mmCIF file of C-alpha atoms in Angstrom:
data_model
loop_
_atom_site.group_PDB
_atom_site.id
_atom_site.type_symbol
_atom_site.label_atom_id
_atom_site.label_comp_id
_atom_site.label_asym_id
_atom_site.label_seq_id
_atom_site.Cartn_x
_atom_site.Cartn_y
_atom_site.Cartn_z
ATOM 1 C CA MET A 1 22.566 -8.506 -10.989
ATOM 2 C CA THR A 2 25.435 -11.150 -11.755
ATOM 3 C CA LYS A 3 28.946 -12.005 -11.549
ATOM 4 C CA GLN A 4 29.264 -13.461 -14.791
ATOM 5 C CA VAL A 5 31.818 -11.734 -17.063
ATOM 6 C CA HIS A 6 29.822 -12.469 -20.251
ATOM 7 C CA VAL A 7 25.885 -12.715 -20.318
ATOM 8 C CA PRO A 8 24.413 -14.064 -23.570
ATOM 9 C CA VAL A 9 21.724 -12.017 -25.091
ATOM 10 C CA PRO A 10 18.512 -13.847 -24.921
ATOM 11 C CA GLU A 11 16.995 -15.175 -28.227
ATOM 12 C CA ALA A 12 13.909 -12.981 -27.752
ATOM 13 C CA VAL A 13 15.985 -9.867 -27.320
ATOM 14 C CA GLN A 14 18.287 -10.766 -30.418
ATOM 15 C CA GLN A 15 14.859 -10.962 -32.352
ATOM 16 C CA ALA A 16 14.038 -7.404 -31.224
ATOM 17 C CA TYR A 17 17.271 -5.972 -32.083
ATOM 18 C CA ALA A 18 17.047 -7.734 -35.496
ATOM 19 C CA LYS A 19 14.315 -5.311 -36.315
ATOM 20 C CA PHE A 20 16.862 -2.010 -36.518
ATOM 21 C CA ARG A 21 20.312 -3.380 -36.095
ATOM 22 C CA PRO A 22 22.818 -3.229 -37.202
ATOM 23 C CA THR A 23 22.857 0.523 -37.072
ATOM 24 C CA PRO A 24 23.878 1.192 -40.725
ATOM 25 C CA LEU A 25 27.280 3.405 -41.497
ATOM 26 C CA ARG A 26 26.692 6.224 -43.985
ATOM 27 C CA ARG A 27 29.120 8.037 -45.957
ATOM 28 C CA ALA A 28 29.534 11.864 -45.516
ATOM 29 C CA GLN A 29 30.476 12.707 -49.064
ATOM 30 C CA ASP A 30 29.358 16.456 -49.175
ATOM 31 C CA PHE A 31 31.276 16.816 -45.678
ATOM 32 C CA GLU A 32 34.418 15.349 -47.332
ATOM 33 C CA ARG A 33 33.975 17.556 -50.247
ATOM 34 C CA THR A 34 33.511 20.446 -48.119
ATOM 35 C CA LEU A 35 36.777 19.683 -46.379
ATOM 36 C CA GLY A 36 38.734 18.772 -49.499
ATOM 37 C CA THR A 37 39.949 15.789 -48.275
ATOM 38 C CA ASN A 38 40.702 12.459 -49.703
ATOM 39 C CA CYS A 39 39.637 10.527 -46.634
ATOM 40 C CA THR A 40 36.538 8.726 -46.335
ATOM 41 C CA ILE A 41 34.263 9.884 -43.550
ATOM 42 C CA LEU A 42 31.451 7.686 -42.273
ATOM 43 C CA TYR A 43 29.031 8.464 -39.505
ATOM 44 C CA LYS A 44 26.828 5.747 -37.516
ATOM 45 C CA TYR A 45 23.109 6.622 -38.487
ATOM 46 C CA GLU A 46 21.035 6.236 -35.429
ATOM 47 C CA GLY A 47 17.567 6.816 -37.335
ATOM 48 C CA ALA A 48 17.227 3.305 -38.090
ATOM 49 C CA SER A 49 16.172 2.794 -34.467
ATOM 50 C CA PRO A 50 12.328 2.885 -33.897
ATOM 51 C CA VAL A 51 13.032 5.256 -31.255
ATOM 52 C CA GLY A 52 15.669 7.422 -32.820
ATOM 53 C CA SER A 53 18.372 6.596 -30.322
ATOM 54 C CA HIS A 54 20.754 4.151 -28.843
ATOM 55 C CA LYS A 55 18.969 3.755 -25.609
ATOM 56 C CA LEU A 56 16.816 0.870 -26.791
ATOM 57 C CA ASN A 57 19.953 -1.159 -26.926
ATOM 58 C CA THR A 58 19.594 -1.515 -22.989
ATOM 59 C CA ALA A 59 15.840 -0.796 -22.899
ATOM 60 C CA LEU A 60 15.168 -4.210 -24.640
ATOM 61 C CA PRO A 61 17.297 -6.428 -22.270
ATOM 62 C CA GLN A 62 15.727 -4.611 -19.321
ATOM 63 C CA ALA A 63 12.123 -5.121 -20.370
ATOM 64 C CA TYR A 64 12.822 -8.873 -21.120
ATOM 65 C CA PHE A 65 14.414 -9.517 -17.936
ATOM 66 C CA ASN A 66 11.677 -7.767 -15.866
ATOM 67 C CA GLN A 67 8.953 -9.757 -17.813
ATOM 68 C CA ARG A 68 10.664 -13.122 -17.058
ATOM 69 C CA GLU A 69 10.783 -12.251 -13.345
ATOM 70 C CA GLY A 70 7.045 -11.479 -13.567
ATOM 71 C CA VAL A 71 6.966 -7.682 -13.502
ATOM 72 C CA ARG A 72 3.709 -6.554 -15.174
ATOM 73 C CA ARG A 73 4.388 -2.649 -14.949
ATOM 74 C CA ILE A 74 7.506 -0.453 -15.376
ATOM 75 C CA ALA A 75 7.382 3.210 -14.238
ATOM 76 C CA THR A 76 10.267 5.794 -15.386
ATOM 77 C CA GLU A 77 11.095 9.296 -15.174
ATOM 78 C CA THR A 78 12.230 10.873 -18.207
ATOM 79 C CA GLY A 79 13.380 14.498 -19.056
ATOM 80 C CA ALA A 80 13.947 14.858 -22.702
ATOM 81 C CA GLY A 81 11.920 11.659 -23.651
ATOM 82 C CA GLN A 82 14.676 9.465 -25.298
ATOM 83 C CA TRP A 83 14.681 6.873 -22.486
ATOM 84 C CA GLY A 84 10.982 7.011 -21.996
ATOM 85 C CA THR A 85 10.459 6.567 -25.728
ATOM 86 C CA ALA A 86 12.813 3.509 -25.538
ATOM 87 C CA LEU A 87 11.481 1.979 -22.404
ATOM 88 C CA ALA A 88 7.797 2.459 -23.922
ATOM 89 C CA TYR A 89 8.742 0.565 -27.159
ATOM 90 C CA ALA A 90 10.529 -2.244 -25.137
ATOM 91 C CA CYS A 91 7.886 -2.893 -22.710
ATOM 92 C CA ARG A 92 5.500 -3.089 -25.673
ATOM 93 C CA GLN A 93 7.570 -5.920 -27.381
ATOM 94 C CA PHE A 94 7.456 -7.799 -24.098
ATOM 95 C CA ALA A 95 3.698 -7.085 -23.102
ATOM 96 C CA ILE A 96 4.636 -4.877 -19.885
ATOM 97 C CA GLU A 97 2.610 -1.875 -18.984
ATOM 98 C CA TRP A 98 4.648 1.363 -18.996
ATOM 99 C CA LEU A 99 4.060 4.402 -17.115
ATOM 100 C CA ARG A 100 6.201 7.681 -17.502
ATOM 101 C CA VAL A 101 6.428 10.018 -14.660
ATOM 102 C CA HIS A 102 7.505 13.450 -15.385
ATOM 103 C CA GLY A 103 7.875 15.627 -12.434
ATOM 104 C CA ALA A 104 4.793 15.073 -10.128
ATOM 105 C CA CYS A 105 2.414 13.913 -13.153
ATOM 106 C CA PHE A 106 1.630 10.549 -13.928
ATOM 107 C CA LEU A 107 0.876 10.102 -17.763
#
């Protein structure tokens, strides 16, 4: 927790982000034709992320700061799996053991 308004992104986290960011914009040309519009329609393609969602944007710094504080293992509960996948990837980047809790089971 910090009272700082702006917290600089650590170099190690920036390097991890560089593997999949910036998230590319794609043009939806078929959708434009279907609508019969002269407008350009763009969408953000999250598939460039190795985990397929935006959740890695926060999982990476969380894993980094935990590792810096000496945390060796992180456990998380995940339902659909997007957060668990992002956290597992982030933990791997910073050499932290990861456990997923699903209901009453440890996997």
